[in-house]
Structure formats: C-alpha cells, structure tokens
Amino acid sequence: MVRIQSQQQSTNIAKLPCAEGATHDDWLRQHEDHCLKDTRVELRKQIMDWCDDPNSKCIFWLNGMAGTGKSTISRTIARALAEKKRLAASFFFTRGKKDISHSRMFFTTIAAQLAISLPVLRPFISDAIDNNPAIFKRGLREQWDQLILNPLKNAPTQSIQLVVVIDALDECDSMEDIQLILQLLEEAKDLDTVRIKIFVTSRPEIPIFDGFRQLSGEAYRDCILHNIPLDTVNADISTFFLQKLSPLKAKHGLGTPWPDEQIIEQLVERAAGLFIYAATTLRFIQDGIDGPEEQLSLILSAPKSSRSATKHLDGIYTTLLQHSVLGKRDDEQECEQLAGRFRQVVGSIVVMFNTMPARNLAQLLQIPPKMVSRTLDSLRSVLHVPEDESQPVRPFHLSFRDFLLDSQRCSDSRFQIDEKERHTSLFRKCMSHISELEENMCDLWGPGVLITEIPNDTIQKSIPPHVQYACRYWFDHWRLGNPVEEDIKTIREFLEQHFLHWLEGLSLIGEVSNGVHMIIALEKILSVSCNAH
C-alpha cells in the first residue's frame, strides 16, 4: 500500500509544469560565472550568516544596478547552499526566454523542487494536485496556497532551515505579478513547522521598491549592491583581471609583467564598479580577431560616454561593435551592409520573446545560415554562441540589450536598434511562415488522436522551431511594432485562410490556451481600430 501511494505521489508531482532553464544548475547555465574564491568575500559571508541565523528576517533582497554582478552572486550562493543540502529551490528569471521570462510556471517549478529537497512535503503536494487537478491553470495566489504554503504548514516539524534563491526578479515580464509574488512570499515568515527563507536579487526598479515597501519591516532586509564601498568592489575587480588574464600571458608567450599594474588600474577605473564591464573586457581580449595585446589596446582607447552611470560600459560596447562588425573597412557601402545585417540578426535576438539556435533564427528571418553565422561569430564577447548548434544564442547580459535599444547610450547610429521596427519586421516574417501551414500537418491517422500519442520528432519535423515561434509570438510582435494598414490586411487574410491551420499547429505544440488569449486581445484591438476609422 505504501509503495502504491509513493508511486501515485511521484506521478502527481511529475505533472507539475517546470520552467526550462530555471534552476541555478541547469545544463544551459553550466558555463556561467561564479564568484572567484577571493572576491565578494564579505558579502557572501553576510548572506550565508543570514541563511544560518534562525532569528534573521525571512527575505534577503540584494538589489543593484545592471552589471553589478547580482546573478553571479546568486549562482554562487545557490551552489554553496546546495553543497550544504540547504537549497530548497532556485528560479532564475531571464527576459526573453520563454518559460523563465514570466511567472506562469514560477510556483509550480518551486513546488517540484521542494518535493525533492524536502521529501516530507511530497504527500501534501500530491494531495493538493489530487484535490484540484486544474491547479496548474489557477492564479498565483491559489498555486502558492495549495502547492507550497499549506504543504509547508502541514508538514512535520523540521529543524533544518532551507533557502529559496530567486534571481533577477525584475526580468519577470509583469510588474503586477512581481508585486503579488512578494506579498505571497512574505507569508513564509509565519511558518512554524518548516523554516523557509528567500534570497531575492533584482534591479532597483520603482515597482519592485514599491512591492517591498508594502511588506512589513519584519519580513525582509535589503542590501544595495552598488552602495558597497568602491574600494572593496575595485579590489575584487582587480583580482578578477589578475586571475583571468594570467593564463593568456602563458598561452600567447607574452612578456612579464603583462598586464602591468598600471594597466590593471586603468581597467579597474574603467569598470567603475561594474563586473559586467570586467567580464565583457575579458571575453573581448580572449576571443578577439587580433592578439591579446592589440585587443587590450583597443579597450583602453575606447571612447567615454557622457552618461556617468554606464559611460565606460557604453564605450566598450561601442568599440567592440565597431571593431568586431566593421573591422578596418573604409568602404561606407560595405560598412552599412554589415551594420544592416547586424541590426537584422542581433536586433532580432534582443527583442525576441524566446531564444533559438542560429540555424532556426536564419530560417525565421529567411536569410542564409552562413550570413547569421558570420554575424554571430564576431560577437562572442557579448553573445553566447554555443558550439553545440542545437543550443540557443543569447546575450551574455541584459545590459547589452539595454545599450542597443537606447539611442542616448548607443552613440553610433549604425548599431542602434529600433525596437518597434524590429517587432514589425519579425511580425511579417512570422506571418510568412504561418501562411505555409496546412491541414493535418503530422499526417494523423484519424480524428480524436491524443497529443501524447504523436511522437515528438514527428511534431518537430512537421512544425520546426522557427514555425512554432511564429505560431506563438506573431501577435506579440504585431502588438509591439509599428504596423500599417497593410499589416492589418495580412492578419485578416490569415484569419480567413489559415486560422484553423494555426489552431491545429498551436494544439500540436501545446499552446492552444495562449492562442485563445491572442484572439481575444486581437479582437479588442481591431474593434478599436475599426471604430476609429
């Protein structure tokens, strides 16, 4: 009987939707940085002391401006807690990456991890699923109560303190959801049977500040990362440069000392407390077209922007793009052609709602794969371009996206990305792919076939990733773009000719519910448009 119950619990918990790429140790994150041994020492000790103190506040909020190293600290803390068997769960939000750019799978993913890290919760989580099989489609409040809070309340008393790590909360796409999540997490402070703490990082954006201000003072403490004394941060960045550049000296047979103390001081000064500057500089020196000495000289000659908060970072991004995209070319027409390709390929990457491999991106944009590869290969300092071609391309850091979309920061107009124009262009590409959909794409043997009966490779072959993306996100690109009357005409033709084909495609990829939301929203927008005319 016990064995049957255990099997049923495992079956139920396996039903919990888990966001791909959410955990700190996900395969896709295996090459992301952790803090070096001799860096962030005091801060890490402060956080771990908070974790260990039974009387400390329930939530620790580490906030800091872009590029100050929040995610690196989160990964380091999560790994340290996991080694001590103290990590309850982790969720790393990432803007523009499907499941981890929103909150729809946030609590279900946390619950699935809790069932592993704290096995006494398994029967209670399983019962919650039995009692409400549709809990995965319910709101955040109901999911929190039934899948997490009530199981924690009803579980046998545990002496251990566990920690949930939530990184980049500001990259969740709904500020209303962010504030609700904070309100719900506050309730963990009143738990008696199992002590759960929450470590949260985010940018200091006003809606998040407001969310924390609505919590009681007993619920959380905060630490402002960019308020840490600059001398301390500079010492850590200096250590980073010394440790990371040393292997290059041996590899390339460079003289000693290289880099010398003066150069390290210049690099640290230019970093201005931003670890993302240090990391981007290192990748540029390592992976650049020329040797390390020449690449380093380019960095040190990078222009300085007038905006103090990001001036050196903007300068390195500008220099990097000019050198990597245009090289030493003087022909204006050729330079504009290369810059146009950059805006098309990289501009699409930074505004898309989900990442994808380079070959699928080429299919979506309807351009030759070699053109995409040549563009990306020169930008490995700012883009993660995996050797495994089945893995997605993505920016290393959100600050690169922010830079490209801000005309005040991206001073070279050749690299500025017009966000609305890119969305409109992607909408039109999506429409082109959707118009190729047909009835019974998977050659099913009859009506009433269950999705679970169709082999996944059959679906992937019939509806490849770029077409799946088009089916899921055409509306969002249209909504955020600068559409003209011709685009509305295209939508009407799609509804007349391919609506049922599109619904079939959504059904095959498990996105029908999103299709319903799209049509409802589309109807409202088109009704307003028609009334206006």
mmCIF file of N, CA, C and O in Angstrom, residues 24-34 72 75 79 244 279 283 286 384-388 391 394 396:
data_model
loop_
_atom_site.group_PDB
_atom_site.id
_atom_site.type_symbol
_atom_site.label_atom_id
_atom_site.label_comp_id
_atom_site.label_asym_id
_atom_site.label_seq_id
_atom_site.Cartn_x
_atom_site.Cartn_y
_atom_site.Cartn_z
ATOM 1 N N HIS A 24 19.530 27.014 -10.884
ATOM 2 C CA HIS A 24 20.898 27.547 -10.923
ATOM 3 C C HIS A 24 21.880 26.594 -11.582
ATOM 4 O O HIS A 24 22.898 27.022 -12.132
ATOM 5 N N ASP A 25 21.571 25.285 -11.534
ATOM 6 C CA ASP A 25 22.486 24.280 -12.074
ATOM 7 C C ASP A 25 21.975 23.672 -13.374
ATOM 8 O O ASP A 25 22.406 22.586 -13.762
ATOM 9 N N ASP A 26 21.070 24.355 -14.031
ATOM 10 C CA ASP A 26 20.560 23.847 -15.300
ATOM 11 C C ASP A 26 21.705 23.693 -16.299
ATOM 12 O O ASP A 26 22.679 24.458 -16.285
ATOM 13 N N TRP A 27 21.573 22.717 -17.179
ATOM 14 C CA TRP A 27 22.617 22.431 -18.158
ATOM 15 C C TRP A 27 22.961 23.655 -18.990
ATOM 16 O O TRP A 27 24.127 23.893 -19.315
ATOM 17 N N LEU A 28 21.971 24.466 -19.310
ATOM 18 C CA LEU A 28 22.204 25.644 -20.129
ATOM 19 C C LEU A 28 23.034 26.702 -19.408
ATOM 20 O O LEU A 28 23.578 27.612 -20.041
ATOM 21 N N ARG A 29 23.141 26.590 -18.067
ATOM 22 C CA ARG A 29 23.882 27.587 -17.281
ATOM 23 C C ARG A 29 25.266 27.094 -16.863
ATOM 24 O O ARG A 29 25.947 27.758 -16.080
ATOM 25 N N GLN A 30 25.690 25.939 -17.356
ATOM 26 C CA GLN A 30 26.900 25.320 -16.830
ATOM 27 C C GLN A 30 28.169 26.146 -17.054
ATOM 28 O O GLN A 30 29.152 25.986 -16.326
ATOM 29 N N HIS A 31 28.166 27.040 -18.041
ATOM 30 C CA HIS A 31 29.366 27.831 -18.305
ATOM 31 C C HIS A 31 29.260 29.257 -17.758
ATOM 32 O O HIS A 31 30.152 30.079 -18.019
ATOM 33 N N GLU A 32 28.209 29.546 -17.023
ATOM 34 C CA GLU A 32 28.063 30.888 -16.471
ATOM 35 C C GLU A 32 28.960 31.048 -15.243
ATOM 36 O O GLU A 32 29.243 30.090 -14.522
ATOM 37 N N ASP A 33 29.379 32.279 -14.997
ATOM 38 C CA ASP A 33 30.390 32.548 -13.979
ATOM 39 C C ASP A 33 29.869 32.370 -12.557
ATOM 40 O O ASP A 33 28.675 32.561 -12.274
ATOM 41 N N HIS A 34 30.802 32.020 -11.663
ATOM 42 C CA HIS A 34 30.599 32.077 -10.217
ATOM 43 C C HIS A 34 31.653 33.018 -9.644
ATOM 44 O O HIS A 34 32.648 33.330 -10.307
ATOM 45 N N THR A 72 25.759 36.471 -10.736
ATOM 46 C CA THR A 72 26.946 35.694 -10.360
ATOM 47 C C THR A 72 26.915 35.369 -8.874
ATOM 48 O O THR A 72 27.234 34.245 -8.459
ATOM 49 N N ARG A 75 24.210 32.629 -8.277
ATOM 50 C CA ARG A 75 24.683 31.285 -8.632
ATOM 51 C C ARG A 75 25.650 30.751 -7.585
ATOM 52 O O ARG A 75 25.606 29.566 -7.224
ATOM 53 N N ARG A 79 24.850 27.510 -5.240
ATOM 54 C CA ARG A 79 25.732 26.337 -5.252
ATOM 55 C C ARG A 79 26.243 26.015 -3.850
ATOM 56 O O ARG A 79 26.285 24.843 -3.453
ATOM 57 N N LYS A 244 42.212 36.135 -14.278
ATOM 58 C CA LYS A 244 41.702 35.712 -15.586
ATOM 59 C C LYS A 244 42.665 36.024 -16.734
ATOM 60 O O LYS A 244 42.661 35.324 -17.750
ATOM 61 N N ALA A 279 33.863 41.387 -17.213
ATOM 62 C CA ALA A 279 33.610 40.127 -17.921
ATOM 63 C C ALA A 279 33.617 40.328 -19.429
ATOM 64 O O ALA A 279 34.167 39.508 -20.180
ATOM 65 N N ARG A 283 36.303 38.714 -22.250
ATOM 66 C CA ARG A 283 35.903 37.938 -23.431
ATOM 67 C C ARG A 283 36.428 38.585 -24.710
ATOM 68 O O ARG A 283 36.832 37.895 -25.647
ATOM 69 N N GLN A 286 40.100 37.760 -24.966
ATOM 70 C CA GLN A 286 40.310 36.339 -25.219
ATOM 71 C C GLN A 286 39.927 35.925 -26.638
ATOM 72 O O GLN A 286 40.648 35.171 -27.288
ATOM 73 N N HIS A 384 26.386 34.750 -26.258
ATOM 74 C CA HIS A 384 26.721 33.348 -26.023
ATOM 75 C C HIS A 384 26.336 32.571 -27.273
ATOM 76 O O HIS A 384 25.158 32.390 -27.569
ATOM 77 N N VAL A 385 27.342 32.140 -28.029
ATOM 78 C CA VAL A 385 27.123 31.394 -29.272
ATOM 79 C C VAL A 385 27.655 29.975 -29.037
ATOM 80 O O VAL A 385 28.852 29.727 -29.179
ATOM 81 N N PRO A 386 26.796 29.029 -28.661
ATOM 82 C CA PRO A 386 27.261 27.695 -28.273
ATOM 83 C C PRO A 386 27.914 26.933 -29.430
ATOM 84 O O PRO A 386 27.528 27.099 -30.588
ATOM 85 N N GLU A 387 28.896 26.115 -29.077
ATOM 86 C CA GLU A 387 29.495 25.230 -30.072
ATOM 87 C C GLU A 387 28.473 24.201 -30.535
ATOM 88 O O GLU A 387 28.470 23.774 -31.690
ATOM 89 N N ASP A 388 27.608 23.779 -29.607
ATOM 90 C CA ASP A 388 26.514 22.874 -29.942
ATOM 91 C C ASP A 388 25.453 23.673 -30.693
ATOM 92 O O ASP A 388 24.767 24.522 -30.113
ATOM 93 N N GLN A 391 21.801 24.456 -29.515
ATOM 94 C CA GLN A 391 21.533 25.303 -28.356
ATOM 95 C C GLN A 391 21.316 26.755 -28.789
ATOM 96 O O GLN A 391 21.874 27.211 -29.789
ATOM 97 N N ARG A 394 22.163 33.754 -27.221
ATOM 98 C CA ARG A 394 21.558 34.759 -26.331
ATOM 99 C C ARG A 394 22.625 35.757 -25.889
ATOM 100 O O ARG A 394 23.829 35.447 -25.889
ATOM 101 N N PHE A 396 24.978 37.710 -23.322
ATOM 102 C CA PHE A 396 25.537 37.344 -22.025
ATOM 103 C C PHE A 396 24.845 38.117 -20.912
ATOM 104 O O PHE A 396 24.661 37.597 -19.819
#
